[in-house]
PDB file of C-alpha atoms in Angstrom:
ATOM      1  CA  MET S  10      62.427  81.667  98.620  1.00 54.00           C
ATOM      2  CA  LYS S  11      66.772  82.100  97.563  1.00 55.00           C
ATOM      3  CA  TYR S  12      65.892  86.228  97.701  1.00 54.00           C
ATOM      4  CA  SER S  13      64.108  86.044 100.862  1.00 56.00           C
ATOM      5  CA  PHE S  14      66.678  84.200 102.277  1.00 53.00           C
ATOM      6  CA  THR S  15      69.567  86.280 101.393  1.00 52.00           C
ATOM      7  CA  ILE S  16      67.483  89.660 102.605  1.00 54.00           C
ATOM      8  CA  GLY S  17      67.095  87.719 106.151  1.00 48.00           C
ATOM      9  CA  LEU S  18      71.300  87.158 105.832  1.00 48.00           C
ATOM     10  CA  VAL S  19      72.094  91.298 105.377  1.00 43.00           C
ATOM     11  CA  LEU S  20      69.513  91.511 108.138  1.00 44.00           C
ATOM     12  CA  ILE S  21      71.161  90.062 110.933  1.00 51.00           C
ATOM     13  CA  ALA S  22      74.947  90.733 109.483  1.00 46.00           C
ATOM     14  CA  ILE S  23      73.568  93.836 109.757  1.00 46.00           C
ATOM     15  CA  CYS S  24      71.883  93.623 113.475  1.00 45.00           C
ATOM     16  CA  ALA S  25      74.606  91.922 114.482  1.00 45.00           C
ATOM     17  CA  SER S  26      77.305  94.418 113.507  1.00 49.00           C
ATOM     18  CA  SER S  27      75.673  97.298 115.046  1.00 49.00           C
ATOM     19  CA  ILE S  28      75.311  95.617 118.584  1.00 51.00           C
ATOM     20  CA  TRP S  29      79.085  94.023 118.579  1.00 50.00           C
ATOM     21  CA  CYS S  30      79.986  97.918 117.953  1.00 59.00           C
ATOM     22  CA  ASN S  31      77.332  99.092 120.827  1.00 53.00           C
ATOM     23  CA  GLU S  32      78.478  96.519 123.061  1.00 53.00           C
ATOM     24  CA  THR S  33      82.378  97.548 121.992  1.00 48.00           C
ATOM     25  CA  LEU S  34      81.598 101.609 122.425  1.00 51.00           C
ATOM     26  CA  LYS S  35      80.942 101.556 126.432  1.00 54.00           C
ATOM     27  CA  SER S  36      83.937  99.610 127.849  1.00 63.00           C
ATOM     28  CA  SER S  37      86.905 101.244 125.501  1.00 78.00           C
ATOM     29  CA  SER S  38      89.472 103.359 126.360  1.00 93.00           C
ATOM     30  CA  ALA S  39      90.366 103.722 122.821  1.00 96.00           C
ATOM     31  CA  THR S  40      90.777 107.732 121.320  1.00 96.00           C
ATOM     32  CA  LEU S  41      90.181 108.630 117.979  1.00 98.00           C
ATOM     33  CA  GLN S  42      91.974 111.734 117.325  1.00 98.00           C
ATOM     34  CA  PHE S  43      91.866 113.609 114.404  1.00 98.00           C
ATOM     35  CA  ASP S  44      94.388 115.418 112.222  1.00 98.00           C
ATOM     36  CA  LYS S  45      92.093 117.950 110.893  1.00 98.00           C
ATOM     37  CA  LYS S  46      88.285 117.550 111.895  1.00 98.00           C
ATOM     38  CA  VAL S  47      87.793 120.298 108.782  1.00 98.00           C
ATOM     39  CA  ILE S  48      88.932 120.914 104.898  1.00 98.00           C
ATOM     40  CA  HIS S  49      89.430 123.186 103.052  1.00 97.00           C
ATOM     41  CA  CYS S  50      89.842 122.696  99.404  1.00 93.00           C
ATOM     42  CA  ASP S  51      91.358 125.096  96.969  1.00 87.00           C
ATOM     43  CA  THR S  52      89.228 125.870  94.218  1.00 94.00           C
ATOM     44  CA  LEU S  53      88.179 122.557  91.529  1.00 95.00           C
ATOM     45  CA  ASP S  54      86.950 122.096  88.220  1.00 95.00           C
ATOM     46  CA  GLU S  55      84.108 120.823  87.472  1.00 95.00           C
ATOM     47  CA  GLY S  56      84.309 116.595  86.315  1.00 95.00           C
ATOM     48  CA  ILE S  57      87.171 116.095  87.899  1.00 95.00           C
ATOM     49  CA  PRO S  58      86.879 114.091  91.511  1.00 97.00           C
ATOM     50  CA  HIS S  59      88.637 115.425  94.162  1.00 97.00           C
ATOM     51  CA  LEU S  60      89.602 113.230  97.383  1.00 98.00           C
ATOM     52  CA  PHE S  61      89.739 114.359 101.535  1.00 98.00           C
ATOM     53  CA  VAL S  62      91.579 112.619 103.569  1.00 98.00           C
ATOM     54  CA  PHE S  63      92.213 112.542 107.125  1.00 98.00           C
ATOM     55  CA  PRO S  64      94.440 111.443 108.792  1.00 98.00           C
ATOM     56  CA  PHE S  65      93.545 110.703 112.518  1.00 98.00           C
ATOM     57  CA  THR S  66      95.549 108.657 116.015  1.00 98.00           C
ATOM     58  CA  ASN S  67      94.361 106.374 118.170  1.00 98.00           C
ATOM     59  CA  THR S  68      95.829 108.530 121.797  1.00 97.00           C
ATOM     60  CA  GLY S  69      94.149 106.128 123.285  1.00 96.00           C
ATOM     61  CA  SER S  70      95.151 102.791 125.609  1.00 96.00           C
ATOM     62  CA  ASP S  71      92.672 100.180 123.318  1.00 96.00           C
ATOM     63  CA  THR S  72      92.167  99.426 119.796  1.00 97.00           C
ATOM     64  CA  LEU S  73      90.404 102.042 118.232  1.00 97.00           C
ATOM     65  CA  VAL S  74      87.156  99.999 115.759  1.00 97.00           C
ATOM     66  CA  ILE S  75      85.217 101.856 113.225  1.00 97.00           C
ATOM     67  CA  CYS S  76      81.863 101.240 113.227  1.00 96.00           C
ATOM     68  CA  ASN S  77      80.313 102.913 110.690  1.00 97.00           C
ATOM     69  CA  VAL S  78      81.031 106.080 107.923  1.00 98.00           C
ATOM     70  CA  LYS S  79      77.994 107.834 106.521  1.00 98.00           C
ATOM     71  CA  THR S  80      78.127 110.972 103.910  1.00 98.00           C
ATOM     72  CA  SER S  81      75.621 113.405 103.355  1.00 97.00           C
ATOM     73  CA  CYS S  82      75.906 112.922 100.124  1.00 94.00           C
ATOM     74  CA  GLY S  83      76.135 110.147  97.496  1.00 95.00           C
ATOM     75  CA  CYS S  84      78.738 112.931  96.014  1.00 96.00           C
ATOM     76  CA  LEU S  85      80.646 111.703  97.755  1.00 97.00           C
ATOM     77  CA  VAL S  86      81.990 108.328  99.023  1.00 98.00           C
ATOM     78  CA  ALA S  87      84.251 107.558 102.219  1.00 98.00           C
ATOM     79  CA  GLN S  88      86.956 104.795 102.293  1.00 98.00           C
ATOM     80  CA  TRP S  89      88.121 103.816 106.020  1.00 98.00           C
ATOM     81  CA  PRO S  90      89.822 100.559 107.816  1.00 98.00           C
ATOM     82  CA  LYS S  91      87.903  98.117 107.887  1.00 97.00           C
ATOM     83  CA  LYS S  92      91.319  96.429 110.990  1.00 97.00           C
ATOM     84  CA  PRO S  93      91.454  97.913 114.172  1.00 97.00           C
ATOM     85  CA  ILE S  94      93.422 100.014 115.237  1.00 97.00           C
ATOM     86  CA  LEU S  95      96.157  99.627 117.859  1.00 97.00           C
ATOM     87  CA  PRO S  96      97.412 101.994 120.216  1.00 97.00           C
ATOM     88  CA  GLY S  97      99.695 105.130 119.337  1.00 97.00           C
ATOM     89  CA  ALA S  98      98.864 103.677 115.377  1.00 98.00           C
ATOM     90  CA  ARG S  99      97.912 106.736 112.671  1.00 98.00           C
ATOM     91  CA  ASP S 100      95.864 105.177 109.637  1.00 98.00           C
ATOM     92  CA  SER S 101      93.060 108.435 107.819  1.00 98.00           C
ATOM     93  CA  ILE S 102      89.110 108.146 106.790  1.00 98.00           C
ATOM     94  CA  LYS S 103      89.900 108.947 102.623  1.00 98.00           C
ATOM     95  CA  ALA S 104      86.739 110.674 100.739  1.00 98.00           C
ATOM     96  CA  ILE S 105      86.404 111.335  97.057  1.00 98.00           C
ATOM     97  CA  TYR S 106      84.237 114.221  96.231  1.00 97.00           C
ATOM     98  CA  SER S 107      82.402 114.148  92.469  1.00 97.00           C
ATOM     99  CA  THR S 108      82.462 117.704  91.700  1.00 95.00           C
ATOM    100  CA  LEU S 109      80.212 116.939  87.652  1.00 94.00           C
ATOM    101  CA  MET S 110      77.008 118.923  87.678  1.00 93.00           C
ATOM    102  CA  ARG S 111      78.495 121.033  91.796  1.00 93.00           C
ATOM    103  CA  PRO S 112      78.863 124.200  90.218  1.00 95.00           C
ATOM    104  CA  GLY S 113      79.080 126.365  93.117  1.00 95.00           C
ATOM    105  CA  PRO S 114      80.521 127.212  97.205  1.00 97.00           C
ATOM    106  CA  PHE S 115      80.022 122.993  98.900  1.00 97.00           C
ATOM    107  CA  THR S 116      79.519 121.475 102.005  1.00 97.00           C
ATOM    108  CA  LYS S 117      79.642 118.150 103.012  1.00 98.00           C
ATOM    109  CA  SER S 118      80.151 116.237 105.821  1.00 98.00           C
ATOM    110  CA  ILE S 119      81.267 112.685 107.027  1.00 98.00           C
ATOM    111  CA  THR S 120      79.795 110.482 110.554  1.00 98.00           C
ATOM    112  CA  VAL S 121      82.436 108.470 111.877  1.00 98.00           C
ATOM    113  CA  LYS S 122      81.245 105.835 114.376  1.00 98.00           C
ATOM    114  CA  SER S 123      83.523 104.464 116.488  1.00 97.00           C
ATOM    115  CA  ASN S 124      84.145 102.785 120.696  1.00 96.00           C
ATOM    116  CA  ASP S 125      85.430 106.076 121.084  1.00 96.00           C
ATOM    117  CA  SER S 126      83.679 106.220 124.445  1.00 91.00           C
ATOM    118  CA  ALA S 127      84.143 109.125 125.195  1.00 94.00           C
ATOM    119  CA  ASP S 128      83.678 110.533 121.333  1.00 96.00           C
ATOM    120  CA  PRO S 129      81.488 107.898 119.875  1.00 97.00           C
ATOM    121  CA  THR S 130      80.503 109.205 116.594  1.00 98.00           C
ATOM    122  CA  GLN S 131      82.588 112.532 115.507  1.00 98.00           C
ATOM    123  CA  PHE S 132      81.760 114.695 111.699  1.00 98.00           C
ATOM    124  CA  LEU S 133      84.251 115.318 109.759  1.00 98.00           C
ATOM    125  CA  TYR S 134      83.980 118.033 107.258  1.00 98.00           C
ATOM    126  CA  CYS S 135      84.582 118.586 103.421  1.00 98.00           C
ATOM    127  CA  LYS S 136      84.480 122.394 101.992  1.00 97.00           C
ATOM    128  CA  GLY S 137      85.010 123.435  99.150  1.00 97.00           C
ATOM    129  CA  TYR S 138      83.903 125.788  95.966  1.00 97.00           C
ATOM    130  CA  THR S 139      83.440 124.448  92.352  1.00 96.00           C
ATOM    131  CA  ARG S 140      83.919 126.297  89.281  1.00 95.00           C
ATOM    132  CA  SER S 141      81.453 125.178  86.909  1.00 93.00           C
ATOM    133  CA  LYS S 142      82.835 124.860  83.633  1.00 86.00           C
ATOM    134  CA  ILE S 143      80.687 126.832  81.166  1.00 80.00           C
ATOM    135  CA  SER S 144      81.651 129.314  83.186  1.00 58.00           C
ATOM    136  CA  GLU S 145      84.929 128.580  81.877  1.00 53.00           C
ATOM    137  CA  ARG S 146      84.303 129.862  78.196  1.00 47.00           C
TER     138      ARG S 146
END
């Protein structure tokens, strides 16, 4: 019973946040402008996590809200501002890539959903090469 109640609350919260984000998308003049949408990093060493930082500016006239951020793989964990970003303000989306047991070239994507009515879904890319621990011996 308690378990069903908890699941119900979680589902209601997810639905409410999706509806709020979709309603916000319809009428916003916020503009999410990234400095770069693709970051190519140098060769990384396997086993050492790497931080990717994607700075952005709200170049619109309304408050910007980032509704959701998803990564293409569990090896990339993203953090984003949950608070509204005022017009002209800067912030960033950060992503940590785990190189452990992932040697070779990589391309990972980050999907960003916001209330930018002109471009509500944007894609960021993390690219590079991870040097294997084995190849160092």
